[in-house]
mmCIF file of C-alpha atoms and ligand atoms in Angstrom:
data_model
loop_
_atom_site.group_PDB
_atom_site.id
_atom_site.type_symbol
_atom_site.label_atom_id
_atom_site.label_comp_id
_atom_site.label_asym_id
_atom_site.label_seq_id
_atom_site.Cartn_x
_atom_site.Cartn_y
_atom_site.Cartn_z
ATOM 1 C CA MET W 1 82.458 -110.257 127.253
ATOM 2 C CA ALA W 2 85.393 -110.583 124.634
ATOM 3 C CA VAL W 3 85.088 -112.675 121.546
ATOM 4 C CA TYR W 4 87.447 -115.304 121.600
ATOM 5 C CA LEU W 5 88.601 -116.337 117.896
ATOM 6 C CA ASP W 6 92.098 -117.990 118.694
ATOM 7 C CA HIS W 7 91.233 -121.661 119.084
ATOM 8 C CA ASN W 8 94.300 -122.802 117.076
ATOM 9 C CA ALA W 9 96.393 -121.194 119.857
ATOM 10 C CA THR W 10 94.397 -122.988 122.569
ATOM 11 C CA THR W 11 90.841 -123.875 123.437
ATOM 12 C CA PRO W 12 88.952 -123.374 126.685
ATOM 13 C CA LEU W 13 88.621 -126.593 129.031
ATOM 14 C CA ASP W 14 85.294 -128.340 128.341
ATOM 15 C CA PRO W 15 83.398 -128.188 131.659
ATOM 16 C CA ARG W 16 82.689 -131.932 131.220
ATOM 17 C CA VAL W 17 86.514 -132.580 130.869
ATOM 18 C CA LEU W 18 87.073 -130.608 134.079
ATOM 19 C CA GLU W 19 84.489 -132.652 135.806
ATOM 20 C CA ALA W 20 86.189 -135.810 134.708
ATOM 21 C CA MET W 21 89.461 -134.448 135.999
ATOM 22 C CA MET W 22 88.474 -133.124 139.286
ATOM 23 C CA PRO W 23 88.441 -136.457 141.275
ATOM 24 C CA TYR W 24 92.121 -137.035 140.085
ATOM 25 C CA LEU W 25 92.988 -133.508 141.323
ATOM 26 C CA ARG W 26 91.258 -133.671 144.568
ATOM 27 C CA ASP W 27 90.947 -137.287 145.797
ATOM 28 C CA HIS W 28 92.669 -140.032 143.632
ATOM 29 C CA TYR W 29 96.147 -138.635 144.043
ATOM 30 C CA GLY W 30 97.965 -142.116 143.721
ATOM 31 C CA ASN W 31 101.116 -142.632 141.619
ATOM 32 C CA ALA W 32 99.933 -144.889 138.646
ATOM 33 C CA SER W 33 103.216 -146.933 139.236
ATOM 34 C CA SER W 34 102.300 -147.816 142.732
ATOM 35 C CA VAL W 35 100.931 -151.352 143.303
ATOM 36 C CA HIS W 36 98.541 -150.481 146.227
ATOM 37 C CA SER W 37 94.834 -149.501 145.669
ATOM 38 C CA TYR W 38 95.613 -145.816 145.269
ATOM 39 C CA GLY W 39 98.107 -146.745 142.428
ATOM 40 C CA ARG W 40 95.807 -149.120 140.740
ATOM 41 C CA LEU W 41 92.966 -146.506 140.766
ATOM 42 C CA ALA W 42 95.300 -144.155 138.895
ATOM 43 C CA ARG W 43 96.598 -146.712 136.562
ATOM 44 C CA ASN W 44 92.926 -147.648 135.573
ATOM 45 C CA ALA W 45 92.265 -144.131 134.857
ATOM 46 C CA VAL W 46 95.431 -143.824 132.752
ATOM 47 C CA ASP W 47 94.641 -146.945 130.923
ATOM 48 C CA GLN W 48 91.083 -145.765 130.225
ATOM 49 C CA ALA W 49 92.374 -142.472 128.869
ATOM 50 C CA ARG W 50 94.899 -144.423 126.727
ATOM 51 C CA GLU W 51 91.916 -146.094 125.120
ATOM 52 C CA GLN W 52 89.984 -143.075 124.535
ATOM 53 C CA VAL W 53 92.832 -141.091 122.944
ATOM 54 C CA ALA W 54 93.591 -144.160 120.811
ATOM 55 C CA ALA W 55 89.994 -144.265 119.639
ATOM 56 C CA LEU W 56 90.137 -140.699 118.409
ATOM 57 C CA VAL W 57 92.631 -141.613 115.790
ATOM 58 C CA ASN W 58 91.643 -145.319 115.213
ATOM 59 C CA ALA W 59 94.886 -146.601 116.922
ATOM 60 C CA GLN W 60 95.563 -149.295 119.419
ATOM 61 C CA SER W 61 95.863 -148.149 123.084
ATOM 62 C CA ALA W 62 99.330 -149.856 123.224
ATOM 63 C CA GLN W 63 100.548 -147.317 120.472
ATOM 64 C CA VAL W 64 99.773 -144.323 122.687
ATOM 65 C CA VAL W 65 102.707 -142.723 124.448
ATOM 66 C CA PHE W 66 101.549 -139.820 126.676
ATOM 67 C CA THR W 67 103.796 -136.780 126.655
ATOM 68 C CA GLY W 68 103.885 -133.439 128.151
ATOM 69 C CA CYS W 69 102.631 -131.457 125.079
ATOM 70 C CA GLY W 70 102.656 -131.499 121.372
ATOM 71 C CA THR W 71 105.977 -129.802 121.254
ATOM 72 C CA GLU W 72 107.447 -132.842 123.138
ATOM 73 C CA SER W 73 105.613 -135.314 120.837
ATOM 74 C CA ASN W 74 107.248 -133.652 117.835
ATOM 75 C CA ASN W 75 110.646 -133.556 119.539
ATOM 76 C CA LEU W 76 110.310 -137.253 120.499
ATOM 77 C CA ALA W 77 109.357 -138.264 117.184
ATOM 78 C CA LEU W 78 112.233 -136.743 115.381
ATOM 79 C CA LYS W 79 114.927 -137.013 118.033
ATOM 80 C CA GLY W 80 113.727 -140.343 119.350
ATOM 81 C CA VAL W 81 113.854 -141.967 115.767
ATOM 82 C CA ALA W 82 117.064 -140.349 114.824
ATOM 83 C CA ALA W 83 118.805 -141.484 117.982
ATOM 84 C CA ARG W 84 118.564 -145.012 116.962
ATOM 85 C CA LEU W 85 119.875 -144.443 113.353
ATOM 86 C CA ALA W 86 123.263 -143.460 111.870
ATOM 87 C CA ALA W 87 123.008 -139.819 110.901
ATOM 88 C CA GLY W 88 121.457 -139.472 107.387
ATOM 89 C CA ARG W 89 118.609 -137.138 105.941
ATOM 90 C CA VAL W 90 115.480 -135.910 107.188
ATOM 91 C CA ALA W 91 112.874 -134.279 104.945
ATOM 92 C CA VAL W 92 110.391 -131.803 106.518
ATOM 93 C CA SER W 93 107.748 -129.513 104.804
ATOM 94 C CA ALA W 94 108.639 -125.698 104.774
ATOM 95 C CA VAL W 95 105.363 -124.907 106.648
ATOM 96 C CA GLU W 96 105.914 -127.156 109.845
ATOM 97 C CA HIS W 97 105.193 -125.674 113.332
ATOM 98 C CA ALA W 98 108.270 -124.366 115.280
ATOM 99 C CA SER W 99 108.120 -127.496 117.450
ATOM 100 C CA LEU W 100 108.983 -129.628 114.572
ATOM 101 C CA LEU W 101 111.414 -127.258 112.827
ATOM 102 C CA GLY W 102 113.338 -126.754 116.093
ATOM 103 C CA PRO W 103 114.189 -130.419 116.701
ATOM 104 C CA ALA W 104 114.996 -130.768 112.856
ATOM 105 C CA ARG W 105 117.532 -128.020 113.291
ATOM 106 C CA ALA W 106 118.955 -129.726 116.423
ATOM 107 C CA LEU W 107 119.493 -132.761 114.402
ATOM 108 C CA GLU W 108 121.772 -130.786 112.021
ATOM 109 C CA TRP W 109 124.134 -130.339 114.751
ATOM 110 C CA GLN W 110 124.338 -134.249 114.953
ATOM 111 C CA GLY W 111 125.304 -134.310 111.344
ATOM 112 C CA TRP W 112 121.822 -134.993 109.799
ATOM 113 C CA ILE W 113 121.022 -133.132 106.663
ATOM 114 C CA ILE W 114 117.530 -131.547 106.515
ATOM 115 C CA ASP W 115 115.891 -131.382 103.147
ATOM 116 C CA THR W 116 112.891 -128.930 103.070
ATOM 117 C CA ILE W 117 109.797 -129.914 101.001
ATOM 118 C CA ALA W 118 108.257 -126.738 99.296
ATOM 119 C CA VAL W 119 104.685 -126.026 99.237
ATOM 120 C CA ASP W 120 102.473 -124.226 96.546
ATOM 121 C CA ASP W 121 100.702 -120.969 96.850
ATOM 122 C CA GLN W 122 97.763 -122.803 98.509
ATOM 123 C CA CYS W 123 100.074 -124.304 101.109
ATOM 124 C CA ARG W 124 99.988 -127.938 99.844
ATOM 125 C CA VAL W 125 103.033 -129.853 99.535
ATOM 126 C CA SER W 126 104.640 -129.659 96.079
ATOM 127 C CA SER W 127 104.667 -133.115 94.587
ATOM 128 C CA ALA W 128 107.861 -132.199 92.677
ATOM 129 C CA SER W 129 109.545 -130.923 95.758
ATOM 130 C CA LEU W 130 108.542 -134.084 97.605
ATOM 131 C CA SER W 131 109.988 -136.296 94.924
ATOM 132 C CA GLU W 132 113.300 -134.483 94.920
ATOM 133 C CA ALA W 133 113.519 -134.810 98.631
ATOM 134 C CA LEU W 134 112.677 -138.494 98.432
ATOM 135 C CA ASN W 135 115.334 -138.951 95.587
ATOM 136 C CA HIS W 136 117.799 -138.361 98.445
ATOM 137 C CA THR W 137 116.304 -141.504 100.355
ATOM 138 C CA PRO W 138 115.689 -139.677 103.741
ATOM 139 C CA GLN W 139 115.410 -142.069 106.863
ATOM 140 C CA ILE W 140 112.709 -139.745 108.331
ATOM 141 C CA VAL W 141 109.930 -137.704 106.644
ATOM 142 C CA SER W 142 107.739 -135.340 108.514
ATOM 143 C CA VAL W 143 104.679 -133.439 107.116
ATOM 144 C CA MET W 144 101.966 -131.927 109.254
ATOM 145 C CA MET W 145 98.203 -133.047 108.792
ATOM 146 C CA ALA W 146 96.756 -129.557 109.002
ATOM 147 C CA ASN W 147 98.640 -126.172 109.133
ATOM 148 C CA ASN W 148 98.038 -124.058 112.190
ATOM 149 C CA GLU W 149 98.208 -120.895 110.225
ATOM 150 C CA THR W 150 96.286 -121.494 107.019
ATOM 151 C CA GLY W 151 94.419 -124.593 108.074
ATOM 152 C CA VAL W 152 95.407 -126.345 104.878
ATOM 153 C CA ILE W 153 95.199 -130.226 105.086
ATOM 154 C CA GLN W 154 97.778 -132.381 103.385
ATOM 155 C CA ASP W 155 97.156 -135.585 101.678
ATOM 156 C CA ILE W 156 99.056 -137.534 104.358
ATOM 157 C CA PRO W 157 98.171 -141.157 103.042
ATOM 158 C CA ALA W 158 99.645 -140.335 99.689
ATOM 159 C CA ILE W 159 102.842 -138.652 101.103
ATOM 160 C CA SER W 160 103.319 -141.597 103.567
ATOM 161 C CA ALA W 161 102.918 -144.084 100.826
ATOM 162 C CA GLN W 162 105.641 -142.379 98.797
ATOM 163 C CA ALA W 163 108.002 -141.899 101.973
ATOM 164 C CA ARG W 164 107.557 -145.581 102.708
ATOM 165 C CA ARG W 165 108.312 -146.566 99.385
ATOM 166 C CA VAL W 166 111.946 -145.228 99.796
ATOM 167 C CA GLY W 167 112.041 -146.816 103.281
ATOM 168 C CA ALA W 168 111.671 -143.661 105.290
ATOM 169 C CA ILE W 169 109.998 -143.565 108.745
ATOM 170 C CA MET W 170 106.966 -141.140 108.449
ATOM 171 C CA HIS W 171 105.899 -138.740 111.032
ATOM 172 C CA THR W 172 102.922 -136.337 110.983
ATOM 173 C CA ASP W 173 101.843 -133.518 113.316
ATOM 174 C CA ALA W 174 98.194 -133.947 113.738
ATOM 175 C CA VAL W 175 98.056 -131.394 116.625
ATOM 176 C CA GLN W 176 95.621 -129.142 114.791
ATOM 177 C CA ALA W 177 93.957 -131.716 112.751
ATOM 178 C CA ALA W 178 92.710 -134.165 115.610
ATOM 179 C CA GLY W 179 89.246 -133.130 117.025
ATOM 180 C CA LYS W 180 88.505 -131.051 113.843
ATOM 181 C CA ILE W 181 88.441 -133.539 111.125
ATOM 182 C CA PRO W 182 88.545 -137.370 111.203
ATOM 183 C CA VAL W 183 92.103 -138.657 111.849
ATOM 184 C CA ASP W 184 92.871 -142.285 111.444
ATOM 185 C CA PHE W 185 96.435 -143.356 112.310
ATOM 186 C CA PRO W 186 96.465 -146.652 110.169
ATOM 187 C CA ALA W 187 94.951 -145.063 107.209
ATOM 188 C CA SER W 188 97.267 -142.127 107.508
ATOM 189 C CA GLY W 189 100.194 -144.433 106.744
ATOM 190 C CA ALA W 190 102.284 -142.683 109.351
ATOM 191 C CA HIS W 191 104.584 -144.541 111.694
ATOM 192 C CA LEU W 192 104.347 -141.638 114.184
ATOM 193 C CA MET W 193 101.617 -139.034 114.934
ATOM 194 C CA SER W 194 101.684 -136.044 117.308
ATOM 195 C CA LEU W 195 98.631 -134.802 119.313
ATOM 196 C CA SER W 196 97.975 -132.316 121.968
ATOM 197 C CA ALA W 197 95.080 -132.062 124.422
ATOM 198 C CA HIS W 198 94.790 -128.359 124.795
ATOM 199 C CA LYS W 199 93.769 -127.914 121.154
ATOM 200 C CA LEU W 200 90.676 -129.986 121.563
ATOM 201 C CA TYR W 201 89.094 -128.594 124.681
ATOM 202 C CA GLY W 202 91.412 -130.683 127.009
ATOM 203 C CA PRO W 203 93.998 -129.370 129.501
ATOM 204 C CA LYS W 204 97.180 -127.818 128.748
ATOM 205 C CA GLY W 205 100.473 -129.750 129.522
ATOM 206 C CA VAL W 206 99.496 -133.029 127.906
ATOM 207 C CA GLY W 207 100.278 -134.635 124.503
ATOM 208 C CA ALA W 208 100.677 -137.923 122.924
ATOM 209 C CA LEU W 209 102.693 -139.525 120.335
ATOM 210 C CA ILE W 210 101.112 -142.448 118.533
ATOM 211 C CA VAL W 211 103.850 -144.802 117.701
ATOM 212 C CA ASP W 212 103.896 -147.859 115.364
ATOM 213 C CA LYS W 213 104.957 -150.686 117.909
ATOM 214 C CA THR W 214 107.621 -151.982 115.665
ATOM 215 C CA LEU W 215 109.426 -148.742 115.671
ATOM 216 C CA GLU W 216 112.739 -148.117 117.515
ATOM 217 C CA LEU W 217 112.422 -145.006 119.659
ATOM 218 C CA GLU W 218 114.933 -143.652 122.154
ATOM 219 C CA PRO W 219 113.063 -141.766 124.943
ATOM 220 C CA LEU W 220 113.957 -138.067 125.417
ATOM 221 C CA LEU W 221 113.425 -138.590 129.116
ATOM 222 C CA HIS W 222 115.083 -141.834 130.483
ATOM 223 C CA GLY W 223 113.645 -142.983 133.804
ATOM 224 C CA GLY W 224 111.693 -145.549 135.426
ATOM 225 C CA GLY W 225 110.151 -147.383 132.445
ATOM 226 C CA HIS W 226 107.014 -145.296 132.264
ATOM 227 C CA GLU W 227 105.014 -145.235 128.946
ATOM 228 C CA MET W 228 106.404 -148.730 127.858
ATOM 229 C CA GLY W 229 109.803 -147.300 128.414
ATOM 230 C CA ARG W 230 109.254 -144.412 125.866
ATOM 231 C CA ARG W 231 108.820 -141.522 128.228
ATOM 232 C CA GLY W 232 110.232 -141.515 131.809
ATOM 233 C CA GLY W 233 108.281 -139.550 134.516
ATOM 234 C CA THR W 234 105.363 -140.074 136.875
ATOM 235 C CA GLU W 235 102.153 -139.563 134.821
ATOM 236 C CA ASN W 236 100.151 -136.644 134.991
ATOM 237 C CA VAL W 237 97.169 -138.575 135.901
ATOM 238 C CA ALA W 238 94.550 -135.732 135.945
ATOM 239 C CA GLY W 239 95.960 -134.377 132.763
ATOM 240 C CA ILE W 240 95.822 -137.654 130.975
ATOM 241 C CA VAL W 241 92.349 -138.288 132.220
ATOM 242 C CA GLY W 242 91.369 -134.865 130.838
ATOM 243 C CA PHE W 243 92.856 -135.756 127.482
ATOM 244 C CA GLY W 244 91.049 -138.895 127.500
ATOM 245 C CA ALA W 245 87.615 -137.352 128.123
ATOM 246 C CA ALA W 246 88.293 -134.476 125.597
ATOM 247 C CA ALA W 247 89.227 -137.093 122.940
ATOM 248 C CA GLU W 248 85.998 -139.047 123.529
ATOM 249 C CA LEU W 249 83.901 -135.966 123.428
ATOM 250 C CA ALA W 250 85.795 -134.850 120.199
ATOM 251 C CA LEU W 251 85.136 -138.233 118.542
ATOM 252 C CA ASN W 252 81.498 -138.472 119.461
ATOM 253 C CA GLU W 253 80.738 -134.867 118.617
ATOM 254 C CA LEU W 254 83.014 -134.449 115.340
ATOM 255 C CA ALA W 255 80.144 -134.126 112.883
ATOM 256 C CA VAL W 256 78.162 -131.684 115.042
ATOM 257 C CA ARG W 257 81.246 -129.662 115.788
ATOM 258 C CA SER W 258 82.336 -129.466 112.212
ATOM 259 C CA ALA W 259 78.797 -128.560 110.965
ATOM 260 C CA HIS W 260 78.803 -125.740 113.440
ATOM 261 C CA LEU W 261 82.192 -124.512 112.432
ATOM 262 C CA CYS W 262 81.549 -124.793 108.767
ATOM 263 C CA ARG W 263 78.436 -122.714 109.110
ATOM 264 C CA LEU W 264 80.393 -119.973 111.058
ATOM 265 C CA ARG W 265 83.189 -120.101 108.625
ATOM 266 C CA GLY W 266 80.840 -119.584 105.700
ATOM 267 C CA LEU W 267 79.370 -116.628 107.333
ATOM 268 C CA LEU W 268 82.829 -115.186 108.203
ATOM 269 C CA GLU W 269 84.173 -115.647 104.661
ATOM 270 C CA ALA W 270 81.094 -114.065 103.224
ATOM 271 C CA GLY W 271 81.463 -110.958 105.377
ATOM 272 C CA LEU W 272 85.315 -110.901 104.621
ATOM 273 C CA ARG W 273 84.649 -110.952 100.877
ATOM 274 C CA GLU W 274 82.681 -107.724 101.325
ATOM 275 C CA LEU W 275 85.752 -105.919 102.900
ATOM 276 C CA PRO W 276 87.732 -104.047 100.066
ATOM 277 C CA GLY W 277 91.397 -105.440 99.725
ATOM 278 C CA VAL W 278 91.063 -108.199 102.133
ATOM 279 C CA VAL W 279 92.608 -111.446 100.965
ATOM 280 C CA ILE W 280 91.747 -115.042 102.313
ATOM 281 C CA PHE W 281 94.798 -117.234 102.060
ATOM 282 C CA ALA W 282 94.537 -120.720 100.632
ATOM 283 C CA ALA W 283 90.898 -120.405 100.109
ATOM 284 C CA GLN W 284 91.011 -122.090 96.567
ATOM 285 C CA GLY W 285 88.692 -125.004 96.349
ATOM 286 C CA CYS W 286 87.991 -124.898 100.280
ATOM 287 C CA ALA W 287 85.648 -127.770 100.915
ATOM 288 C CA SER W 288 84.320 -128.792 104.250
ATOM 289 C CA ALA W 289 82.541 -132.100 103.770
ATOM 290 C CA MET W 290 82.423 -134.204 106.976
ATOM 291 C CA GLY W 291 80.939 -137.654 106.478
ATOM 292 C CA ALA W 292 79.935 -139.883 109.379
ATOM 293 C CA GLY W 293 82.252 -142.897 108.518
ATOM 294 C CA ARG W 294 85.919 -142.868 108.033
ATOM 295 C CA ALA W 295 85.591 -144.428 104.469
ATOM 296 C CA GLU W 296 83.122 -141.811 103.422
ATOM 297 C CA VAL W 297 85.573 -139.033 104.614
ATOM 298 C CA ALA W 298 88.503 -140.397 102.851
ATOM 299 C CA ALA W 299 86.481 -139.971 99.510
ATOM 300 C CA GLU W 300 85.349 -136.429 100.524
ATOM 301 C CA ARG W 301 88.695 -135.219 101.530
ATOM 302 C CA VAL W 302 88.577 -131.650 103.025
ATOM 303 C CA GLU W 303 91.226 -129.310 101.974
ATOM 304 C CA ARG W 304 91.167 -126.818 104.931
ATOM 305 C CA LEU W 305 90.156 -127.152 108.558
ATOM 306 C CA PRO W 306 86.547 -125.960 109.019
ATOM 307 C CA ASN W 307 87.688 -123.439 111.774
ATOM 308 C CA THR W 308 90.652 -121.778 110.299
ATOM 309 C CA VAL W 309 90.779 -118.502 108.268
ATOM 310 C CA LEU W 310 93.911 -116.717 107.535
ATOM 311 C CA ILE W 311 93.578 -113.091 105.962
ATOM 312 C CA GLY W 312 95.828 -110.386 104.864
ATOM 313 C CA ALA W 313 94.900 -106.721 104.592
ATOM 314 C CA PRO W 314 97.453 -104.637 102.331
ATOM 315 C CA GLY W 315 98.468 -101.390 103.784
ATOM 316 C CA ILE W 316 97.390 -102.465 107.268
ATOM 317 C CA ASP W 317 99.911 -103.372 110.134
ATOM 318 C CA GLY W 318 98.850 -106.746 111.231
ATOM 319 C CA GLU W 319 100.193 -106.183 114.869
ATOM 320 C CA ALA W 320 98.500 -102.775 115.290
ATOM 321 C CA LEU W 321 95.275 -104.137 113.978
ATOM 322 C CA LEU W 322 95.575 -106.970 116.438
ATOM 323 C CA MET W 323 96.185 -104.691 119.346
ATOM 324 C CA ASN W 324 93.036 -102.568 118.187
ATOM 325 C CA MET W 325 90.835 -105.344 117.871
ATOM 326 C CA ASP W 326 91.835 -106.559 121.460
ATOM 327 C CA ARG W 327 90.928 -103.177 122.785
ATOM 328 C CA LYS W 328 87.539 -103.630 121.058
ATOM 329 C CA GLY W 329 87.139 -106.996 122.773
ATOM 330 C CA ILE W 330 88.100 -109.409 119.907
ATOM 331 C CA ALA W 331 90.887 -111.753 120.576
ATOM 332 C CA VAL W 332 92.526 -112.910 117.114
ATOM 333 C CA SER W 333 96.211 -113.817 116.324
ATOM 334 C CA SER W 334 98.706 -112.591 113.672
ATOM 335 C CA GLY W 335 99.447 -116.194 112.751
ATOM 336 C CA SER W 336 101.157 -118.825 114.984
ATOM 337 C CA ALA W 337 100.845 -117.807 118.769
ATOM 338 C CA CYS W 338 104.500 -118.906 119.077
ATOM 339 C CA ALA W 339 105.584 -116.434 116.348
ATOM 340 C CA SER W 340 103.090 -113.559 116.911
ATOM 341 C CA GLY W 341 104.630 -110.439 118.477
ATOM 342 C CA SER W 342 108.117 -111.252 116.760
ATOM 343 C CA GLY W 343 107.375 -108.680 113.795
ATOM 344 C CA GLU W 344 108.711 -111.375 111.328
ATOM 345 C CA PRO W 345 106.612 -112.483 108.465
ATOM 346 C CA SER W 346 105.158 -115.780 108.942
ATOM 347 C CA HIS W 347 107.479 -118.639 107.493
ATOM 348 C CA VAL W 348 104.347 -120.417 106.283
ATOM 349 C CA LEU W 349 103.302 -117.469 103.995
ATOM 350 C CA LEU W 350 106.819 -116.947 102.709
ATOM 351 C CA ALA W 351 106.902 -120.656 101.828
ATOM 352 C CA MET W 352 103.652 -119.978 99.893
ATOM 353 C CA GLY W 353 105.392 -117.140 98.039
ATOM 354 C CA VAL W 354 103.266 -114.483 99.665
ATOM 355 C CA ASP W 355 105.020 -110.945 99.502
ATOM 356 C CA PRO W 356 106.966 -110.515 102.693
ATOM 357 C CA ASP W 357 105.172 -107.110 103.265
ATOM 358 C CA LEU W 358 101.751 -108.754 102.818
ATOM 359 C CA ALA W 359 102.880 -111.752 105.101
ATOM 360 C CA ARG W 360 103.376 -109.163 108.010
ATOM 361 C CA ARG W 361 99.764 -107.995 107.429
ATOM 362 C CA VAL W 362 97.863 -111.169 108.481
ATOM 363 C CA ILE W 363 95.343 -112.015 110.880
ATOM 364 C CA ARG W 364 94.428 -115.612 111.743
ATOM 365 C CA ILE W 365 90.795 -116.156 112.951
ATOM 366 C CA SER W 366 90.310 -119.555 114.419
ATOM 367 C CA LEU W 367 86.762 -120.444 115.321
ATOM 368 C CA GLY W 368 85.596 -122.782 118.331
ATOM 369 C CA GLN W 369 82.443 -124.536 119.566
ATOM 370 C CA GLY W 370 81.557 -121.668 121.783
ATOM 371 C CA ASN W 371 81.418 -119.129 118.907
ATOM 372 C CA THR W 372 78.034 -117.843 117.561
ATOM 373 C CA PRO W 373 77.014 -116.089 114.403
ATOM 374 C CA GLU W 374 76.804 -112.898 116.604
ATOM 375 C CA ASP W 375 80.517 -113.370 117.378
ATOM 376 C CA VAL W 376 81.431 -113.544 113.764
ATOM 377 C CA LEU W 377 79.218 -110.569 112.740
ATOM 378 C CA ARG W 378 80.799 -108.461 115.424
ATOM 379 C CA PHE W 379 84.268 -109.507 114.278
ATOM 380 C CA ILE W 380 83.451 -108.504 110.785
ATOM 381 C CA ALA W 381 81.996 -105.150 112.032
ATOM 382 C CA VAL W 382 84.996 -104.280 114.135
ATOM 383 C CA LEU W 383 87.439 -105.230 111.339
ATOM 384 C CA ARG W 384 85.649 -103.078 108.826
ATOM 385 C CA GLU W 385 85.633 -99.996 111.328
ATOM 386 C CA GLN W 386 89.400 -100.679 112.025
ATOM 387 C CA ILE W 387 90.387 -101.031 108.432
ATOM 388 C CA GLU W 388 88.593 -97.913 107.430
ATOM 389 C CA CYS W 389 89.975 -95.981 110.358
ATOM 390 C CA ILE W 390 93.447 -97.001 109.661
ATOM 391 C CA ARG W 391 93.214 -96.407 105.973
ATOM 392 C CA ALA W 392 91.579 -92.854 106.642
ATOM 393 C CA THR W 393 94.444 -91.914 108.987
ATOM 394 C CA ALA W 394 97.078 -93.018 106.382
ATOM 395 C CA HIS W 395 95.251 -91.092 103.825
ATOM 396 C CA SER W 396 94.938 -87.876 105.687
ATOM 397 C CA ALA W 397 98.777 -88.194 106.608
ATOM 398 C CA TRP W 398 99.505 -88.672 103.024
ATOM 399 C CA ASP W 399 97.456 -85.413 102.170
ATOM 400 C CA MET W 400 99.294 -83.395 104.493
HETATM 401 N N1 PLP Y 501 102.095 -128.468 116.214
HETATM 402 C C1 PLP Y 501 101.170 -127.776 115.817
HETATM 403 C C2 PLP Y 501 100.695 -127.758 114.540
HETATM 404 C C3 PLP Y 501 100.746 -126.685 116.680
HETATM 405 O O1 PLP Y 501 99.827 -125.739 116.142
HETATM 406 C C4 PLP Y 501 101.200 -126.582 117.921
HETATM 407 C C5 PLP Y 501 100.906 -125.510 118.833
HETATM 408 O O2 PLP Y 501 100.426 -124.511 118.525
HETATM 409 C C6 PLP Y 501 102.046 -127.596 118.381
HETATM 410 C C7 PLP Y 501 102.534 -128.620 117.533
HETATM 411 C C8 PLP Y 501 102.629 -127.669 119.786
HETATM 412 O O3 PLP Y 501 101.661 -128.111 120.735
HETATM 413 P P1 PLP Y 501 101.761 -127.767 122.227
HETATM 414 O O4 PLP Y 501 101.339 -126.303 122.448
HETATM 415 O O5 PLP Y 501 100.997 -128.806 122.869
HETATM 416 O O6 PLP Y 501 103.270 -127.874 122.638
#
C-alpha cells in the first residue's frame, strides 16, 4: 500500500462522513427548496449541516453560504464584494492560493488596482508592507490564515484590526487552517472566510463562505434565491451533509488530531535534519501548541500547521524526485497541487526570497490522520536513498 503524504492537496473521505452522506445519495433525494416532505427532509439536513459548519469556526449558522468549493468561496468573496463597490484598491498577500490571486487579477480588468503585501523569509506578512498597502486605503484586504505550501499561520486578528481601521473589508482564506487549528470567525476579525470540505476529510465539490450578515455581496451565480440570495443553484444536499459531518468531527477531534500530527511532524523533522543539505522552509520558531479552549489557543498561537513540512534539496530536481518517490510508493507533492507539474518555481517561495533554483527543488509533505510513524520512517528512508542515488549519478557524470 502506498504512503499518502499529500493531505493539503486533498484528504480521504472519513468513513463516518460517507455513512452520513449515504441516505442523501440513495433515498432522500428531495430538492431542499421543495415544500413537500421530501424537500423538508433535505432542507432539515442542509440546516443541520449549516449549524455544524458554523460551529467549526464559531460562527452563526445564518452566516454560512454553501458553495461548490474553496475556489468558488474565494471568488465570491473578492468579486462579490467588489461588484457592490466603485473600483478602488484591493490588497492581497503575495503568498495567496491561485484561487485568490486569480479573481484578484480578474478585478484588474474592471479597473481595480491590486497591491501585493510582501512576506518575510519565514512566509509571514511583512508589517511594513502591510502598512504601506493600507496607506492606499484599500476597500478589500485578503490574507490567508494558513499557507498551503509552507503551513505558515498568519496573525489574522492583528491584520484584520489594521484593515478595519482604514475601513477595508477583510477576507481570509481558511481552507487549509480549518480542521487543523482552532478557527474562530468572530475572533479573526474578518468579514469573510473561505472553507472547503475536502481538506478536512469531507467530500470534494463543497465549500463555504462565512459572511458577516451586514455585508453587501453580489452573487456569482444569480438564480432562485438559494443560500439567502447569495448563491443560486439547487443545493448539493449529500455533499453539504458530508461537509457538516466532517466539520463536526474536526471540531470534536481537533486536539487529538493535532497531537497526532505534531508527534508525526516531530519524527519527520528529526529525520529530515539527518539528511545532508535538506532545508526545511519556514521552520524558525515552529511551535505546535494546541490548547483545549479558544482563549487558551489565542495565547499560544501556533506559527505553522501541525501537518505541513516543505523541504528543499539543493542539486535535486524536485519533479524527478517526486516521480521516483511515487514509483517507490510514496505520494508527496512539489508544492501546491494546482501548480505542480508546471516546472515553474513556487510563487510562495519566491515571495519568501528563496533562490529560484532552490524553489524548483522542493517537496511538500502534508501529513494526515491515517499516517503512522512507520509511514514517516519509510518516507525518510526512501528520500535518503533517492537523494544519495541522484547525487551519486550526478557525481559520476561529472567525473566522466
Ligand atoms: N485555498 C487554499 C489555501 C487551498 O489550499 C485550496 C486548495 O488547495 C483552495 C483555496 C481551493 O479549494 P478547493 O480545492 O476546494 O477549490
